[in-house]
Short mmCIF file of C-alpha atoms in Angstrom, two decimals:
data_model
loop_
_atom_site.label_atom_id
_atom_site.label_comp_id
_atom_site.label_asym_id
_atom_site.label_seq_id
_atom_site.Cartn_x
_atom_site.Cartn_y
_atom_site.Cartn_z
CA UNK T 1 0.00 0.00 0.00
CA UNK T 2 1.18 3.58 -0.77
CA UNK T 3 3.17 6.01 1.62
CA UNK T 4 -0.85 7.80 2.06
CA UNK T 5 -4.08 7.79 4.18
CA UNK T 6 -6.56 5.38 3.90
CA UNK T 7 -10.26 6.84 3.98
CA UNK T 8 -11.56 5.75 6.89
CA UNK T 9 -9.31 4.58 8.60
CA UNK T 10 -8.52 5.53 11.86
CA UNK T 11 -5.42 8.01 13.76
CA UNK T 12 -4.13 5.18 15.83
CA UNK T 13 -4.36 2.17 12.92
CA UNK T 14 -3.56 4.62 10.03
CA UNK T 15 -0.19 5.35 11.69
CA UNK T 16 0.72 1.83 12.98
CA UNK T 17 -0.25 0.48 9.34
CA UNK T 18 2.24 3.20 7.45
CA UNK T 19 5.41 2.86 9.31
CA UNK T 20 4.40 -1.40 9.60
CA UNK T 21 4.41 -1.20 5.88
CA UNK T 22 7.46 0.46 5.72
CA UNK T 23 9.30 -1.86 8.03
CA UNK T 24 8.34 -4.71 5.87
CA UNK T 25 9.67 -2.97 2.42
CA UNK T 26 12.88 -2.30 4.54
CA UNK T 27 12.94 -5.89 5.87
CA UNK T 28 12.39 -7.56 2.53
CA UNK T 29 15.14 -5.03 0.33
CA UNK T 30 17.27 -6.01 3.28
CA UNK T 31 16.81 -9.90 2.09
CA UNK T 32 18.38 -8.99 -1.87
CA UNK T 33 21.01 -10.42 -3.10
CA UNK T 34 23.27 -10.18 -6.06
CA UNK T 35 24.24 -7.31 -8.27
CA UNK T 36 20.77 -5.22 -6.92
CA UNK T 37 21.66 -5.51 -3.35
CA UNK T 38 23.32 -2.14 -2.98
CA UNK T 39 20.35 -0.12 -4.74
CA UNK T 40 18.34 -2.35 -2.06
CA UNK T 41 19.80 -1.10 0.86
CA UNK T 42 19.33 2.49 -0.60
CA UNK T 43 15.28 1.83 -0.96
CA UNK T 44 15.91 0.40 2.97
CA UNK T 45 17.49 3.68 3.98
CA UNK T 46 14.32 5.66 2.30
CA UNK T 47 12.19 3.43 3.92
CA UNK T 48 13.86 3.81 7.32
CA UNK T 49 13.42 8.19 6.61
CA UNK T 50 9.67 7.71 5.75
CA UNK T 51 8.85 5.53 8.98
CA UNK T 52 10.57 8.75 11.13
CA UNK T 53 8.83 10.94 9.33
CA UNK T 54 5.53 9.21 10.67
CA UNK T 55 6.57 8.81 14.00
CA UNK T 56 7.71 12.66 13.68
CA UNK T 57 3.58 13.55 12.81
CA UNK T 58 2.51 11.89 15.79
CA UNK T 59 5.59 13.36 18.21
CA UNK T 60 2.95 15.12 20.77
CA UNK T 61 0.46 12.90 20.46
CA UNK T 62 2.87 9.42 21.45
CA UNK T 63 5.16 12.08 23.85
CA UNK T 64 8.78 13.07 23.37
CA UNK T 65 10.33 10.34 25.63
CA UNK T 66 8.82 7.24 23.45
CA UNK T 67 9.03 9.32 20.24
CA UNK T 68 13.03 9.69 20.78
CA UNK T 69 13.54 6.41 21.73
CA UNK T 70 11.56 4.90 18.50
CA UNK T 71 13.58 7.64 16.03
CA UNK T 72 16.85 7.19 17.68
CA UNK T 73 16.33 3.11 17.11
CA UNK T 74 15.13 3.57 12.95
CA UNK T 75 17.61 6.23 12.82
CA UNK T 76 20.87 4.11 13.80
CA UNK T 77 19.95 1.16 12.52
CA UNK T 78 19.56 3.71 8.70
CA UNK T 79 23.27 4.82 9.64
CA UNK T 80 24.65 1.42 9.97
CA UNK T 81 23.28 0.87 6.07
CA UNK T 82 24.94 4.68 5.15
CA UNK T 83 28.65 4.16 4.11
CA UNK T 84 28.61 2.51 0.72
CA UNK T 85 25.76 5.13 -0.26
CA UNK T 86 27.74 7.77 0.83
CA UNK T 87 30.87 6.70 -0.92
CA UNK T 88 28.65 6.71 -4.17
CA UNK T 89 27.00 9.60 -3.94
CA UNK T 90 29.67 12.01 -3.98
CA UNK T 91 30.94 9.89 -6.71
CA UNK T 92 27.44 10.65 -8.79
CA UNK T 93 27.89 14.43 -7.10
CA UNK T 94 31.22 14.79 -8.89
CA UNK T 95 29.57 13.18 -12.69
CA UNK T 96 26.96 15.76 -12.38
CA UNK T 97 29.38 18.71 -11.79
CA UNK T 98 32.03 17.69 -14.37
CA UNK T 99 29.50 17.62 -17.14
CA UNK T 100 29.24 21.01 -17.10
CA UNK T 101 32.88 21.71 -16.68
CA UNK T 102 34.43 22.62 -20.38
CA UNK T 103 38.27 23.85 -19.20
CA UNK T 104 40.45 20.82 -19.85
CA UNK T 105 42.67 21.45 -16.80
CA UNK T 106 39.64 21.24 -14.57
CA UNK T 107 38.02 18.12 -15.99
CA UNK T 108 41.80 16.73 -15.97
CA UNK T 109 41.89 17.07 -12.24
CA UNK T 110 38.82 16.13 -11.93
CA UNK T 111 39.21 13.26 -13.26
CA UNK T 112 41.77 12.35 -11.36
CA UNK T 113 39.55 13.08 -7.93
CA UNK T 114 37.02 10.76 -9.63
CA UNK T 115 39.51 7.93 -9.72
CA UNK T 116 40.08 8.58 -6.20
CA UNK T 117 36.83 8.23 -4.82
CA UNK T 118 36.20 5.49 -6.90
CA UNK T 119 38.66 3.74 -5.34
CA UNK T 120 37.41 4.70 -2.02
CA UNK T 121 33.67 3.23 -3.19
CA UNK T 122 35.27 0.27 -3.97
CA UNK T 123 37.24 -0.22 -0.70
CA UNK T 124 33.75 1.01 1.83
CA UNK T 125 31.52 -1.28 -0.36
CA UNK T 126 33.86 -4.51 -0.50
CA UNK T 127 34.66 -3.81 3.50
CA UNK T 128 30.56 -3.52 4.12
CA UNK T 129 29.48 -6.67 2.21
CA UNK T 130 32.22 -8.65 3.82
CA UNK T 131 30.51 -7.71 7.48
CA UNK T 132 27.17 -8.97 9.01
CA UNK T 133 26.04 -5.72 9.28
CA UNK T 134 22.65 -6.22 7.33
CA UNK T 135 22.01 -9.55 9.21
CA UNK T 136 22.41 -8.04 12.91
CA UNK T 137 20.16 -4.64 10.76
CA UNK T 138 17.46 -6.72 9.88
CA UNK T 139 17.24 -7.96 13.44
CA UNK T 140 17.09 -5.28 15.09
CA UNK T 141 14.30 -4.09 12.52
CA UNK T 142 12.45 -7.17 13.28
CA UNK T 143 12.53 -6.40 16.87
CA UNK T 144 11.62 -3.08 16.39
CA UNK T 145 8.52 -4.10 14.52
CA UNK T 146 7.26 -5.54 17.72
CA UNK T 147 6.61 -2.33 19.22
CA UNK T 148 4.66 -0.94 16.37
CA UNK T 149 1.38 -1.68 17.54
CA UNK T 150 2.21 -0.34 21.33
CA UNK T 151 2.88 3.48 20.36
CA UNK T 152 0.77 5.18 22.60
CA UNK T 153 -1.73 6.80 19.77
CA UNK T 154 -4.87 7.69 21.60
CA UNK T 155 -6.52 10.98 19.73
CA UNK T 156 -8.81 9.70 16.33
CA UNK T 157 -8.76 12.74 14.02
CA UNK T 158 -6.10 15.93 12.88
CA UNK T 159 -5.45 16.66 16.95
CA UNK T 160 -3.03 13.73 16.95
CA UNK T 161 -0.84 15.85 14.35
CA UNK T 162 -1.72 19.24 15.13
CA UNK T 163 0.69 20.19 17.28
CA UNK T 164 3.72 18.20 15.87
CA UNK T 165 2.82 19.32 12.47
CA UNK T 166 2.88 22.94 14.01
CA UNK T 167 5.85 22.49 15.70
CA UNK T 168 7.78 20.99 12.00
CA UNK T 169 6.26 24.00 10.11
CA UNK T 170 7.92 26.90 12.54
CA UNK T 171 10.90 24.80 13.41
CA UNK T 172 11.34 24.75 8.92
CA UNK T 173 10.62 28.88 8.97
CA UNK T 174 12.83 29.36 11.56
CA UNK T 175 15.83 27.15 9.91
CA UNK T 176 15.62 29.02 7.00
CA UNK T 177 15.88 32.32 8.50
CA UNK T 178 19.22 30.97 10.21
CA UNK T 179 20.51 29.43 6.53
CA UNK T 180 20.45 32.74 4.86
CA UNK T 181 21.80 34.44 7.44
CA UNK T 182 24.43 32.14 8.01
CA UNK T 183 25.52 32.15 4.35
CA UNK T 184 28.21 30.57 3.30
CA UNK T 185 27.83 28.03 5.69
CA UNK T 186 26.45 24.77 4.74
CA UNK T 187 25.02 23.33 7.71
CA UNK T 188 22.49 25.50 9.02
CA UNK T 189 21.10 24.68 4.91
CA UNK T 190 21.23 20.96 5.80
CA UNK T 191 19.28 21.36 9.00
CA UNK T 192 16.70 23.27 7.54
CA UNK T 193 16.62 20.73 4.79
CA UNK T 194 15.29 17.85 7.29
CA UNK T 195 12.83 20.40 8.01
CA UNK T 196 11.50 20.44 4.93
CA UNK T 197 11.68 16.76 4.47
CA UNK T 198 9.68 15.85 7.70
CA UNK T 199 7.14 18.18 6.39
CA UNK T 200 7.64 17.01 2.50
CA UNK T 201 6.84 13.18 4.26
CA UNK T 202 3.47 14.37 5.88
CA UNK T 203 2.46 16.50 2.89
CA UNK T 204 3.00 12.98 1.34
CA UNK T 205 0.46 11.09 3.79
CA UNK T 206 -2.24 13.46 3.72
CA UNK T 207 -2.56 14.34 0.44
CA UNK T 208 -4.95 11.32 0.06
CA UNK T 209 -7.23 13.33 1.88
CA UNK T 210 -7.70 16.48 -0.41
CA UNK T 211 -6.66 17.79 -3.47
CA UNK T 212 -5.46 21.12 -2.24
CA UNK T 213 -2.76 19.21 -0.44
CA UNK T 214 -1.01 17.73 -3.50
CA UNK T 215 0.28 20.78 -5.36
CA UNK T 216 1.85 21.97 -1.53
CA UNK T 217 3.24 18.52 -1.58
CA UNK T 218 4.79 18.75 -4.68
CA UNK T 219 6.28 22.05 -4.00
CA UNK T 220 7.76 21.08 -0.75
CA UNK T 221 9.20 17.66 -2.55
CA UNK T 222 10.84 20.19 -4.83
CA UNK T 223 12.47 22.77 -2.59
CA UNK T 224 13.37 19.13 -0.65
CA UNK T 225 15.44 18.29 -3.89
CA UNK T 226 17.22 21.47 -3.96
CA UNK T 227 18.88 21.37 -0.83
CA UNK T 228 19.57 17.71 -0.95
CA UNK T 229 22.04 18.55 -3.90
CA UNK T 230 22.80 21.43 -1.98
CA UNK T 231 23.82 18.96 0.85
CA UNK T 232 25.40 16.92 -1.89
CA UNK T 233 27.88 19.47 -3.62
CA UNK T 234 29.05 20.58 0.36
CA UNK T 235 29.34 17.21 1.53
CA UNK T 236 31.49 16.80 -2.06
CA UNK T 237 33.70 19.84 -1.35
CA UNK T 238 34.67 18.75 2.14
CA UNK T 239 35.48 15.51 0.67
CA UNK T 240 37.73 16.74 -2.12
CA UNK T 241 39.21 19.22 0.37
CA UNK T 242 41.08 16.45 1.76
CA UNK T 243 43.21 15.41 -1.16
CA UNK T 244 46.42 17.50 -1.59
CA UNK T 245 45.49 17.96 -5.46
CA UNK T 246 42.75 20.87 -4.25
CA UNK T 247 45.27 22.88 -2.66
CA UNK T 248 45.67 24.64 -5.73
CA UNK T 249 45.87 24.77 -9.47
CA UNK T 250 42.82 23.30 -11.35
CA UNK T 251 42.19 21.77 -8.33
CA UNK T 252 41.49 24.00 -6.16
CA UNK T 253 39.30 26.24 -8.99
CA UNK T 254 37.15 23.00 -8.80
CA UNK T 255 36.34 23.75 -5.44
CA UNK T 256 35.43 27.47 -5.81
CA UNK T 257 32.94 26.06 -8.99
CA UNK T 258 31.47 23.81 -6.23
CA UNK T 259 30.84 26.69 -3.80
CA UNK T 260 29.21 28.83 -6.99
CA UNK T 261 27.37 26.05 -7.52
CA UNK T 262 25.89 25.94 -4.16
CA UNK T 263 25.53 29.35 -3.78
CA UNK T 264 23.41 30.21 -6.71
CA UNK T 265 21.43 27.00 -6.18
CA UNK T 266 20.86 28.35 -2.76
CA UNK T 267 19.75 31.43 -4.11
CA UNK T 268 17.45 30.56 -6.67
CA UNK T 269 15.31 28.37 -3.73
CA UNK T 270 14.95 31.37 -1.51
CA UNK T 271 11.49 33.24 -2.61
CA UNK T 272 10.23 29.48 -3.16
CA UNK T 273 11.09 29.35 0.90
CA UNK T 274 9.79 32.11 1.45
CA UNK T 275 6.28 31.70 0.06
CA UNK T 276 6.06 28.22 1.25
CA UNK T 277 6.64 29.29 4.64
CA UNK T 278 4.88 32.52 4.44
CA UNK T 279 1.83 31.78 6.89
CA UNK T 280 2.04 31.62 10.62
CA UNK T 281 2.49 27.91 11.76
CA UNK T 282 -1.37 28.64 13.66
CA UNK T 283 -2.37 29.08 10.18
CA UNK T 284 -0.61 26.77 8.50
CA UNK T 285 -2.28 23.86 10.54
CA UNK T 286 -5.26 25.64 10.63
CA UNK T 287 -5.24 25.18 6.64
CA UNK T 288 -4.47 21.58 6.60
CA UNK T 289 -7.47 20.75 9.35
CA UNK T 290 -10.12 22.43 7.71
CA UNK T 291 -9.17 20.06 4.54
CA UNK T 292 -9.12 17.40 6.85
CA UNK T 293 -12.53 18.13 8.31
CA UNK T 294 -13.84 19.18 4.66
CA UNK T 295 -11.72 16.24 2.26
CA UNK T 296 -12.00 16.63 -1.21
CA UNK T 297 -10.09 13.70 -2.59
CA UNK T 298 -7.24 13.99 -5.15
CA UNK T 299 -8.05 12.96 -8.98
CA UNK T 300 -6.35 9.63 -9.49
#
């Protein structure tokens, strides 16, 4: 069953069905072998994000004590799957940036970086399959799953996400104000990318329930992909800025195209920000339960 709301269903089962059904895709990518087990684990990983995401609507509602003990628990086990993925994605990070690149001195060196972290790929991913790391992961997963049915989900209707939904929405408005104020620094862009994805994740669930809720879905999902390759082309710099080949020459002009690159995709997301989080966070949840109360279901 889709990532979505069920008409009527109920707060308490809705919840407990989503992340169960997300546990089980992660469980059975966990259980593939052969030459698709590494885009498996990926699909686990986004599986592992969508199941905090759901605990994350329901924060106030299950209370802060069992939410952080039930994010912390998806959230390491996720990390324990993150180092081959890593290793490839700044790999994919650099591909997309050198395309673009048309001075022969730069795409030398950075072709020589690429060989680099290719070799570094190939040294994470042979040490991660040679470990029993995704036996002891799906484990703990399956122990996990136990506990699905006990979170504490008492309220049946939009008060069991009101105030965690609230509290995602001003928490994202305030991030952003500290990202472009903290410019050039990358991380206060990451945080406020989570933000957006927590809220991208329950824009994702509801939007079963009315139309309206689809398009602001679709624009969060967006700014979402922005400042993941955002994310991406930091996390890339700090990784090049290691070898001794970007301490100058072509080199180290690869880095400065890396910053531009950030910057002006940073730059091009901001009045998207700002319109999407233009309303109060009152308002904002006031919005989404009045469609809940009123639901106009999307078109198929």
């Amino acid at each position: 069953m889709a990532y979505a709301w069920v008409w009527g269903e109920s707060v308490p089962d809705g919840i407990r069905r989503i992340i169960r059904e997300q546990a089980e895709d992660a469980l059975a990518q966990l259980q593939v072998t052969g030459d698709e087990r590494d885009t498996a684990i990926h699909s686990a990983r986004k599986a592992f994000k969508r199941i905090r995401a759901a605990l994350r609507m329901v924060r106030k509602e299950i209370g802060d004590d069992v939410f952080s003990e039930q994010n912390a628990l998806y959230r390491d086990i996720a990390r324990e799957l993150s180092p081959v993925r890593d290793a490839y994605m700044v790999i994919q990070t650099l591909d997309s940036v050198s395309n673009q690149i048309k001075d022969d001195a730069i795409t030398k060196a950075t072709s020589s970086l690429r060989d680099k972290l290719d070799d570094n790929y190939q040294k994470v991913r042979q040490d991660f399959w040679q470990t029993d790391t995704v036996v002891t992961v799906s484990q703990r997963l399956s122990d996990a799953m136990t506990h699905i049915d006990t979170l504490p989900i008492q309220h049946n209707g939009f008060k069991a996400f009101k105030k965690s939904i609230k509290q995602v929405y001003k928490r994202g408005q305030k991030q952003m104000i500290v990202a472009y104020t903290s410019v050039p620094q990358p991380e206060p862009f990451h945080e406020w990318r989570k933000r957006v994805k927590y809220l991208r994740y329950h824009m994702e669930i509801l939007q079963s329930i009315h139309s309206e809720i689809t398009p602001l879905h679709t624009k969060f999902d967006e700014l979402s992909e922005v400042l993941g390759t955002v994310n991406d082309l930091a996390v890339l710099h700090e990784r090049l800025s290691n070898y001794p080949a970007t301490k100058f020459g072509a080199g180290r002009h690869l880095l400065a195209i890396l910053d531009y690159q950030r910057g002006r995709l940073e730059k091009s997301i901001h009045d998207d920000g700002e319109t999407l989080y233009a309303m109060s966070p009152n308002a904002f949840v006031k919005q989404i339960n009045e469609w809940w109360a009123n639901p106009i279901p999307s078109p198929a």
